[in-house]
Tab-separated table of C-alpha atoms and ligand atoms in Angstrom:
chain	number	residue	atom	x	y	z
A	150	MET	CA	-1.173	-8.875	17.765
A	151	GLU	CA	-1.574	-12.217	19.451
A	152	ASP	CA	-0.082	-15.489	18.257
A	153	GLY	CA	1.103	-13.905	15.038
A	154	ARG	CA	-2.254	-13.880	13.224
A	155	ARG	CA	-4.875	-12.483	15.622
A	156	VAL	CA	-5.340	-8.752	15.689
A	157	VAL	CA	-6.231	-7.550	19.192
A	158	ALA	CA	-6.210	-3.786	18.474
A	159	ASN	CA	-5.556	-1.848	15.259
A	160	LEU	CA	-6.098	1.864	15.725
A	161	VAL	CA	-5.486	4.412	12.939
A	162	TYR	CA	-5.292	8.115	13.365
A	163	SER	CA	-5.971	9.535	9.924
A	164	GLN	CA	-4.036	12.620	8.984
A	165	GLU	CA	-6.191	13.377	5.961
A	166	ASP	CA	-7.593	16.534	7.507
A	167	VAL	CA	-4.083	17.839	8.463
A	168	HIS	CA	-2.911	17.595	4.813
A	169	ALA	CA	-6.041	18.133	2.756
A	170	ARG	CA	-5.822	21.870	2.540
A	171	TYR	CA	-2.249	21.565	1.048
A	172	GLY	CA	-3.397	19.023	-1.528
A	173	GLY	CA	-0.837	16.436	-0.412
A	174	VAL	CA	1.223	15.231	2.541
A	175	VAL	CA	3.362	17.851	4.153
A	176	PRO	CA	6.320	15.888	5.710
A	177	GLU	CA	6.896	18.290	8.620
A	178	LEU	CA	3.255	18.272	9.622
A	179	ALA	CA	3.177	14.479	9.248
A	180	ALA	CA	6.063	14.083	11.682
A	181	ARG	CA	4.461	16.475	14.186
A	182	ALA	CA	1.200	14.630	14.014
A	183	HIS	CA	3.003	11.402	14.722
A	184	LEU	CA	4.625	12.966	17.761
A	185	GLU	CA	1.267	14.166	19.047
A	186	LYS	CA	-0.837	11.185	18.235
A	187	LEU	CA	1.248	8.111	18.700
A	188	PRO	CA	1.599	8.116	22.522
A	189	PRO	CA	-2.229	8.461	23.064
A	190	LEU	CA	-2.929	5.830	20.393
A	191	ILE	CA	-0.660	3.340	21.967
A	192	ARG	CA	-2.126	4.118	25.402
A	193	THR	CA	-5.588	3.586	24.054
A	194	ALA	CA	-4.761	0.360	22.279
A	195	LEU	CA	-3.278	-1.149	25.416
A	196	GLY	CA	-6.036	0.232	27.637
A	197	GLN	CA	-8.797	-1.247	25.419
A	198	GLN	CA	-7.340	-4.701	26.021
A	199	ALA	CA	-6.279	-4.029	29.623
A	200	LEU	CA	-2.656	-4.801	28.607
A	201	HIS	CA	0.481	-3.457	30.140
A	202	GLY	CA	4.107	-3.255	29.085
A	203	GLU	CA	4.900	-6.570	30.804
A	204	ASP	CA	2.332	-8.343	28.617
A	205	VAL	CA	4.298	-7.459	25.465
A	206	ASP	CA	6.745	-10.029	24.030
A	207	LEU	CA	8.053	-8.091	21.044
A	208	ILE	CA	7.798	-4.580	19.611
A	209	GLY	CA	7.714	-4.137	15.840
A	210	VAL	CA	8.124	-0.692	14.259
A	211	THR	CA	8.290	0.539	10.666
A	212	ARG	CA	11.876	1.337	9.880
A	213	GLY	CA	11.248	2.432	6.235
A	214	PRO	CA	10.806	3.248	3.426
A	215	GLY	CA	8.794	6.366	4.133
A	216	LEU	CA	9.069	9.984	5.300
A	217	ILE	CA	12.157	10.277	7.492
A	218	GLY	CA	10.605	12.626	10.074
A	219	SER	CA	7.627	10.296	10.750
A	220	LEU	CA	9.879	7.258	10.807
A	221	LEU	CA	12.181	8.841	13.287
A	222	VAL	CA	9.287	9.607	15.638
A	223	GLY	CA	8.008	6.032	15.412
A	224	VAL	CA	11.417	4.412	15.905
A	225	GLY	CA	12.288	6.731	18.707
A	226	LEU	CA	9.117	6.006	20.604
A	227	ALA	CA	9.356	2.211	19.988
A	228	GLN	CA	12.959	2.254	21.260
A	229	GLY	CA	11.833	4.217	24.313
A	230	LEU	CA	9.105	1.651	25.010
A	231	ALA	CA	11.541	-1.248	24.459
A	232	ALA	CA	13.994	0.250	26.957
A	233	ALA	CA	11.323	1.101	29.494
A	234	TRP	CA	9.715	-2.326	29.322
A	235	ALA	CA	12.968	-4.235	28.702
A	236	LYS	CA	11.507	-5.969	25.596
A	237	PRO	CA	13.117	-6.844	22.279
A	238	ILE	CA	12.432	-4.590	19.243
A	239	VAL	CA	12.575	-5.242	15.477
A	240	GLY	CA	12.567	-2.769	12.598
A	241	VAL	CA	10.083	-3.879	9.849
A	242	ASN	CA	10.202	-2.915	6.217
A	243	HIS	CA	6.965	-1.141	5.419
A	244	LEU	CA	6.413	-3.150	2.228
A	245	TRP	CA	6.831	-6.436	4.001
A	246	GLY	CA	4.083	-5.222	6.331
A	247	HIS	CA	1.726	-4.754	3.385
A	248	VAL	CA	2.297	-8.404	2.353
A	249	TYR	CA	1.799	-9.713	5.894
A	250	ALA	CA	-1.572	-7.893	5.928
A	251	ALA	CA	-2.775	-10.531	3.454
A	252	LEU	CA	-1.684	-13.310	5.827
A	253	LEU	CA	-3.830	-11.711	8.495
A	254	ALA	CA	-6.775	-11.976	6.102
A	255	ARG	CA	-6.454	-15.670	5.378
A	256	ALA	CA	-5.480	-18.179	8.038
A	257	ASP	CA	-3.920	-20.831	5.740
A	258	LEU	CA	-1.998	-18.484	3.511
A	259	GLU	CA	1.736	-19.237	3.383
A	260	PRO	CA	4.626	-18.592	1.077
A	261	PRO	CA	5.783	-19.236	-1.615
A	262	LEU	CA	3.747	-16.370	-2.997
A	263	LEU	CA	3.873	-13.536	-5.560
A	264	ALA	CA	2.770	-10.133	-4.375
A	265	LEU	CA	1.749	-6.989	-6.178
A	266	ILE	CA	2.389	-4.229	-3.701
A	267	VAL	CA	0.764	-1.002	-4.848
A	268	SER	CA	0.936	2.064	-2.546
A	269	GLY	CA	1.599	5.825	-2.601
A	270	ALA	CA	5.298	5.346	-3.258
A	271	HIS	CA	5.611	1.832	-4.640
A	272	SER	CA	4.358	-0.446	-7.472
A	273	ASP	CA	6.335	-3.552	-6.886
A	274	LEU	CA	6.103	-7.124	-7.988
A	275	VAL	CA	7.695	-9.197	-5.267
A	276	ARG	CA	8.475	-12.899	-4.978
A	277	MET	CA	8.290	-14.255	-1.432
A	278	PRO	CA	9.757	-17.789	-1.543
A	279	ALA	CA	9.614	-18.187	2.269
A	280	HIS	CA	8.844	-16.118	5.406
A	281	GLY	CA	11.143	-13.148	5.646
A	282	GLU	CA	12.514	-13.492	2.105
A	283	PHE	CA	11.522	-10.950	-0.527
A	284	GLN	CA	12.875	-10.424	-4.024
A	285	VAL	CA	11.623	-7.484	-6.080
A	286	VAL	CA	11.095	-8.747	-9.658
A	287	GLY	CA	9.396	-5.667	-11.125
A	288	ARG	CA	9.052	-1.993	-10.094
A	289	THR	CA	8.063	1.350	-11.515
A	290	ARG	CA	10.392	3.308	-13.668
A	291	ASP	CA	8.779	6.607	-12.564
A	292	ASP	CA	5.527	7.268	-10.591
A	293	ALA	CA	3.945	4.694	-8.257
A	294	ALA	CA	0.377	3.698	-8.897
A	295	GLY	CA	-0.955	5.559	-5.798
A	296	GLU	CA	1.114	8.615	-6.698
A	297	ALA	CA	-0.369	8.504	-10.224
A	298	PHE	CA	-3.937	8.385	-8.775
A	299	ASP	CA	-3.136	11.266	-6.457
A	300	LYS	CA	-1.745	13.400	-9.247
A	301	ALA	CA	-4.602	12.546	-11.585
A	302	ALA	CA	-7.100	13.570	-8.947
A	303	ARG	CA	-5.372	16.912	-8.703
A	304	THR	CA	-5.450	17.333	-12.515
A	305	LEU	CA	-9.231	16.586	-12.435
A	306	GLY	CA	-9.805	19.050	-9.585
A	307	LEU	CA	-10.826	16.234	-7.194
A	308	GLY	CA	-8.639	17.124	-4.303
A	309	TYR	CA	-6.790	15.026	-1.695
A	310	PRO	CA	-6.592	12.085	-0.992
A	311	GLY	CA	-6.767	11.372	-4.702
A	312	GLY	CA	-6.983	7.540	-4.891
A	313	PRO	CA	-10.373	7.238	-3.093
A	314	ALA	CA	-11.668	10.355	-4.945
A	315	ILE	CA	-10.861	8.881	-8.433
A	316	ASP	CA	-12.432	5.553	-7.240
A	317	ARG	CA	-15.645	7.267	-6.258
A	318	GLU	CA	-15.777	9.450	-9.377
A	319	ALA	CA	-14.992	6.459	-11.735
A	320	ARG	CA	-17.951	4.485	-10.403
A	321	HIS	CA	-20.345	6.727	-12.384
A	322	GLY	CA	-18.135	7.282	-15.457
A	323	ASP	CA	-17.718	5.429	-18.718
A	324	ARG	CA	-14.057	4.876	-19.690
A	325	ARG	CA	-14.940	4.404	-23.393
A	326	HIS	CA	-15.983	8.061	-23.764
A	327	GLN	CA	-12.509	9.450	-22.934
A	328	PRO	CA	-10.097	6.570	-23.632
A	329	LEU	CA	-6.522	7.024	-22.396
A	330	PRO	CA	-3.476	4.988	-23.325
A	331	VAL	CA	-2.549	1.893	-21.270
A	332	PRO	CA	1.186	2.134	-20.384
A	333	SER	CA	3.203	-0.750	-21.833
A	334	LEU	CA	6.888	-1.177	-21.098
A	335	PRO	CA	8.680	-4.415	-21.876
A	336	GLY	CA	9.273	-6.909	-19.035
A	337	LEU	CA	7.951	-6.378	-15.577
A	338	GLU	CA	8.525	-2.636	-15.254
A	339	PHE	CA	5.688	-0.173	-14.710
A	340	SER	CA	5.488	3.419	-15.905
A	341	PHE	CA	2.689	5.840	-15.182
A	342	SER	CA	4.163	9.291	-16.119
A	343	GLY	CA	3.124	9.050	-19.747
A	344	LEU	CA	-0.469	8.253	-18.775
A	345	LYS	CA	-0.450	11.173	-16.303
A	346	THR	CA	0.756	13.515	-19.050
A	347	ALA	CA	-1.879	12.222	-21.454
A	348	LEU	CA	-4.568	13.074	-18.857
A	349	LEU	CA	-3.047	16.483	-18.278
A	350	TYR	CA	-3.097	17.312	-22.020
A	351	ARG	CA	-6.689	15.989	-22.373
A	352	VAL	CA	-7.909	18.157	-19.501
A	353	ARG	CA	-6.096	21.155	-20.864
A	354	ASP	CA	-7.675	20.535	-24.377
A	355	LEU	CA	-11.039	20.469	-22.675
A	356	GLY	CA	-10.431	23.901	-21.100
A	357	GLY	CA	-8.901	23.017	-17.716
A	358	PRO	CA	-10.358	21.253	-14.630
A	359	HIS	CA	-12.944	23.953	-13.909
A	360	SER	CA	-14.467	23.655	-17.392
A	361	LEU	CA	-15.092	19.907	-16.996
A	362	ASP	CA	-18.780	18.932	-16.664
A	363	ALA	CA	-19.565	16.223	-14.084
A	364	THR	CA	-20.021	13.518	-16.682
A	365	THR	CA	-16.653	14.185	-18.518
A	366	ARG	CA	-14.842	14.344	-15.168
A	367	ALA	CA	-16.285	10.926	-14.223
A	368	ASP	CA	-15.483	9.545	-17.652
A	369	LEU	CA	-11.886	10.695	-17.371
A	370	ALA	CA	-11.527	9.231	-13.878
A	371	ALA	CA	-12.883	5.898	-15.137
A	372	ALA	CA	-10.510	5.943	-18.169
A	373	PHE	CA	-7.489	6.756	-15.948
A	374	GLU	CA	-8.357	4.132	-13.430
A	375	TRP	CA	-8.870	1.548	-16.174
A	376	SER	CA	-5.446	2.283	-17.684
A	377	VAL	CA	-3.633	2.008	-14.303
A	378	VAL	CA	-5.465	-1.146	-13.276
A	379	ASP	CA	-4.983	-2.772	-16.727
A	380	SER	CA	-1.288	-2.093	-16.625
A	381	LEU	CA	-0.998	-3.525	-13.122
A	382	LEU	CA	-2.834	-6.681	-13.976
A	383	HIS	CA	-1.039	-7.108	-17.241
A	384	LYS	CA	2.343	-7.198	-15.436
A	385	LEU	CA	0.945	-9.437	-12.698
A	386	ASP	CA	-0.165	-11.855	-15.426
A	387	ARG	CA	3.355	-11.811	-16.971
A	388	ALA	CA	5.021	-12.243	-13.527
A	389	LEU	CA	2.856	-15.280	-12.829
A	390	VAL	CA	3.908	-16.826	-16.164
A	391	GLU	CA	7.615	-16.272	-15.255
A	392	TRP	CA	7.264	-17.299	-11.616
A	393	PRO	CA	4.363	-19.724	-11.273
A	394	VAL	CA	3.229	-19.971	-7.633
A	395	PRO	CA	0.030	-21.219	-6.022
A	396	GLU	CA	-0.666	-18.024	-4.050
A	397	VAL	CA	-0.923	-14.354	-5.214
A	398	VAL	CA	-1.347	-11.332	-2.978
A	399	VAL	CA	-2.499	-7.908	-4.110
A	400	CYS	CA	-1.815	-5.422	-1.309
A	401	GLY	CA	-0.978	-1.808	-0.332
A	402	GLY	CA	-3.233	1.315	-0.331
A	403	VAL	CA	-4.191	1.039	-3.958
A	404	ALA	CA	-5.455	-2.522	-3.373
A	405	ALA	CA	-8.449	-0.714	-1.855
A	406	ASN	CA	-9.392	0.287	-5.412
A	407	THR	CA	-12.780	-1.117	-6.472
A	408	LEU	CA	-11.831	-1.921	-10.111
A	409	LEU	CA	-8.520	-3.549	-9.098
A	410	ARG	CA	-10.316	-5.704	-6.576
A	411	SER	CA	-13.009	-6.717	-9.008
A	412	ARG	CA	-10.776	-7.414	-12.005
A	413	ALA	CA	-7.792	-9.081	-10.292
A	414	PRO	CA	-9.597	-12.458	-9.940
A	415	GLU	CA	-10.111	-12.551	-13.816
A	416	VAL	CA	-6.358	-12.681	-14.341
A	417	LEU	CA	-5.794	-15.514	-11.880
A	418	THR	CA	-8.634	-17.847	-12.548
A	419	GLY	CA	-7.453	-21.423	-12.421
A	420	ARG	CA	-3.836	-20.411	-12.027
A	421	ALA	CA	-3.347	-19.287	-8.390
A	422	ARG	CA	-5.396	-18.345	-5.358
A	423	LEU	CA	-5.781	-14.607	-4.849
A	424	THR	CA	-5.815	-12.840	-1.499
A	425	VAL	CA	-6.555	-9.120	-1.254
A	426	PRO	CA	-6.722	-7.767	2.336
A	427	PRO	CA	-9.941	-6.171	3.592
A	428	LEU	CA	-9.989	-2.416	3.132
A	429	PRO	CA	-8.756	-1.409	6.607
A	430	LEU	CA	-5.742	-3.669	6.185
A	431	CYS	CA	-4.865	-2.349	2.690
A	432	THR	CA	-4.063	1.222	3.656
A	433	ASP	CA	-1.310	1.819	6.165
A	434	ASN	CA	-1.974	0.367	9.571
A	435	ALA	CA	-0.148	-0.996	12.604
A	436	ALA	CA	-1.469	-4.547	12.511
A	437	MET	CA	0.419	-5.399	9.284
A	438	ILE	CA	3.717	-4.327	10.922
A	439	ALA	CA	3.002	-6.358	13.983
A	440	ALA	CA	2.166	-9.333	11.776
A	441	ALA	CA	5.535	-9.122	10.049
A	442	ALA	CA	7.583	-8.441	13.194
A	443	PRO	CA	7.920	-12.072	14.491
A	444	HIS	CA	9.142	-13.145	11.038
A	445	VAL	CA	11.656	-10.379	10.876
A	446	ARG	CA	12.935	-11.409	14.273
A	447	GLN	CA	13.167	-15.057	13.359
A	448	ARG	CA	15.102	-14.198	10.163
A	449	ALA	CA	17.503	-11.938	12.092
A	450	GLU	CA	18.071	-14.733	14.641
A	451	LEU	CA	18.660	-17.287	11.959
A	452	ARG	CA	21.362	-15.100	10.490
A	453	ALA	CA	22.725	-14.357	13.932
A	454	ASP	CA	22.147	-10.662	13.228
A	455	PRO	CA	22.411	-8.853	16.500
A	456	ALA	CA	20.744	-5.755	14.958
A	457	LEU	CA	17.384	-7.599	14.617
A	458	GLY	CA	16.178	-6.353	11.321
A	459	TRP	CA	17.705	-2.902	11.335
B	445	KG4	O1	-0.122	2.026	1.469
B	445	KG4	P1	-0.735	3.386	1.622
B	445	KG4	O2	-1.846	3.549	2.583
B	445	KG4	O3	0.402	4.450	1.999
B	445	KG4	C1	1.676	4.353	1.388
B	445	KG4	O4	2.458	3.482	1.857
B	445	KG4	O5	1.927	5.116	0.524
B	445	KG4	O6	-1.164	3.829	0.081
B	445	KG4	C2	-1.727	5.121	-0.035
B	445	KG4	C3	-2.046	5.250	-1.556
B	445	KG4	C4	-2.436	6.661	-1.906
B	445	KG4	O7	-1.728	7.092	-3.040
B	445	KG4	C5	-3.906	6.625	-2.113
B	445	KG4	O8	-4.354	7.523	-3.104
B	445	KG4	C6	-4.056	5.212	-2.663
B	445	KG4	O9	-3.160	4.501	-1.806
B	445	KG4	N1	-5.449	4.673	-2.464
B	445	KG4	C7	-6.242	4.374	-3.492
B	445	KG4	C8	-7.511	4.005	-2.965
B	445	KG4	N2	-7.352	4.170	-1.565
B	445	KG4	C9	-6.136	4.576	-1.320
B	445	KG4	N3	-6.031	4.350	-4.852
B	445	KG4	C10	-7.022	3.999	-5.631
B	445	KG4	N4	-8.276	3.641	-5.192
B	445	KG4	C11	-8.521	3.636	-3.851
B	445	KG4	N5	-9.711	3.249	-3.433
B	446	ZN	ZN1	1.832	1.759	2.692
């Protein structure tokens, strides 16, 4: 990252093939793949730009939340580079990274903002009054939205990764043929486990995933997607009533979802400007962590925190 907002290199090594045959992420394999792939990725990213250690001002690395083995590999490597190059290092919260991905997408986007962060492990409504300040105002009581998509895909026999599979399937289904309940908890809390169970029972009543014809499978995917997206947007709407702000961000892996991207503007019309990062910046990537890093550093310095974000 250059000057805080310009991406100079953003390489992603996808582990989908590593985990696909197990139907989900295997933490041990994820950590090993990090160990194998991170050094060559960093070498390639620097090489592409003819950059060297001495050109680097600051190293940002994801410090969590996430799978501990993979995080340890990343942090260990970053600390090694920081020591070898004698450069400062900051630990970035993964979820802050997702919000900063939106700032990469729009040059004049600044806090105060409200963010809906939807990923494999999180469905959070977050207020960001200023750079480096985050307050979670709503979260899930059970499954995250991405986790719900992944489990629903398994129930429908669609395999891994589930979110993109449901998205593809839903595009040629009709949600009205197999309606599913829309979760509704009071306040700003999400819950997707009841919806997940409703789908499981429906599929069981229809004879199991292997008895589903293509049309029914697509209809179920469309109904499930609709219920998740409707619930997310309903809470976003409520949050905006409670915390009116001029800027809203929808981010995280699930922000890649076609229905969420197309329906989110409906909720916000005339109330706030919406920014959804482009697809490669929605799912996990390094640029979003680099974008957050200078702000994490500044915040740590302001608070005279010697641990710089850790
Ligand atoms: O942020 P992310 O890349 O990784 C985590 O931090 O978890 O989010 C991954 C999640 C997965 O659950 C994946 O199924 C979901 O994002 N996802 C999608 C789509 N693309 C990725 N969910 C719905 N529709 C999509 N197009
Ligand atoms: Zn993520």
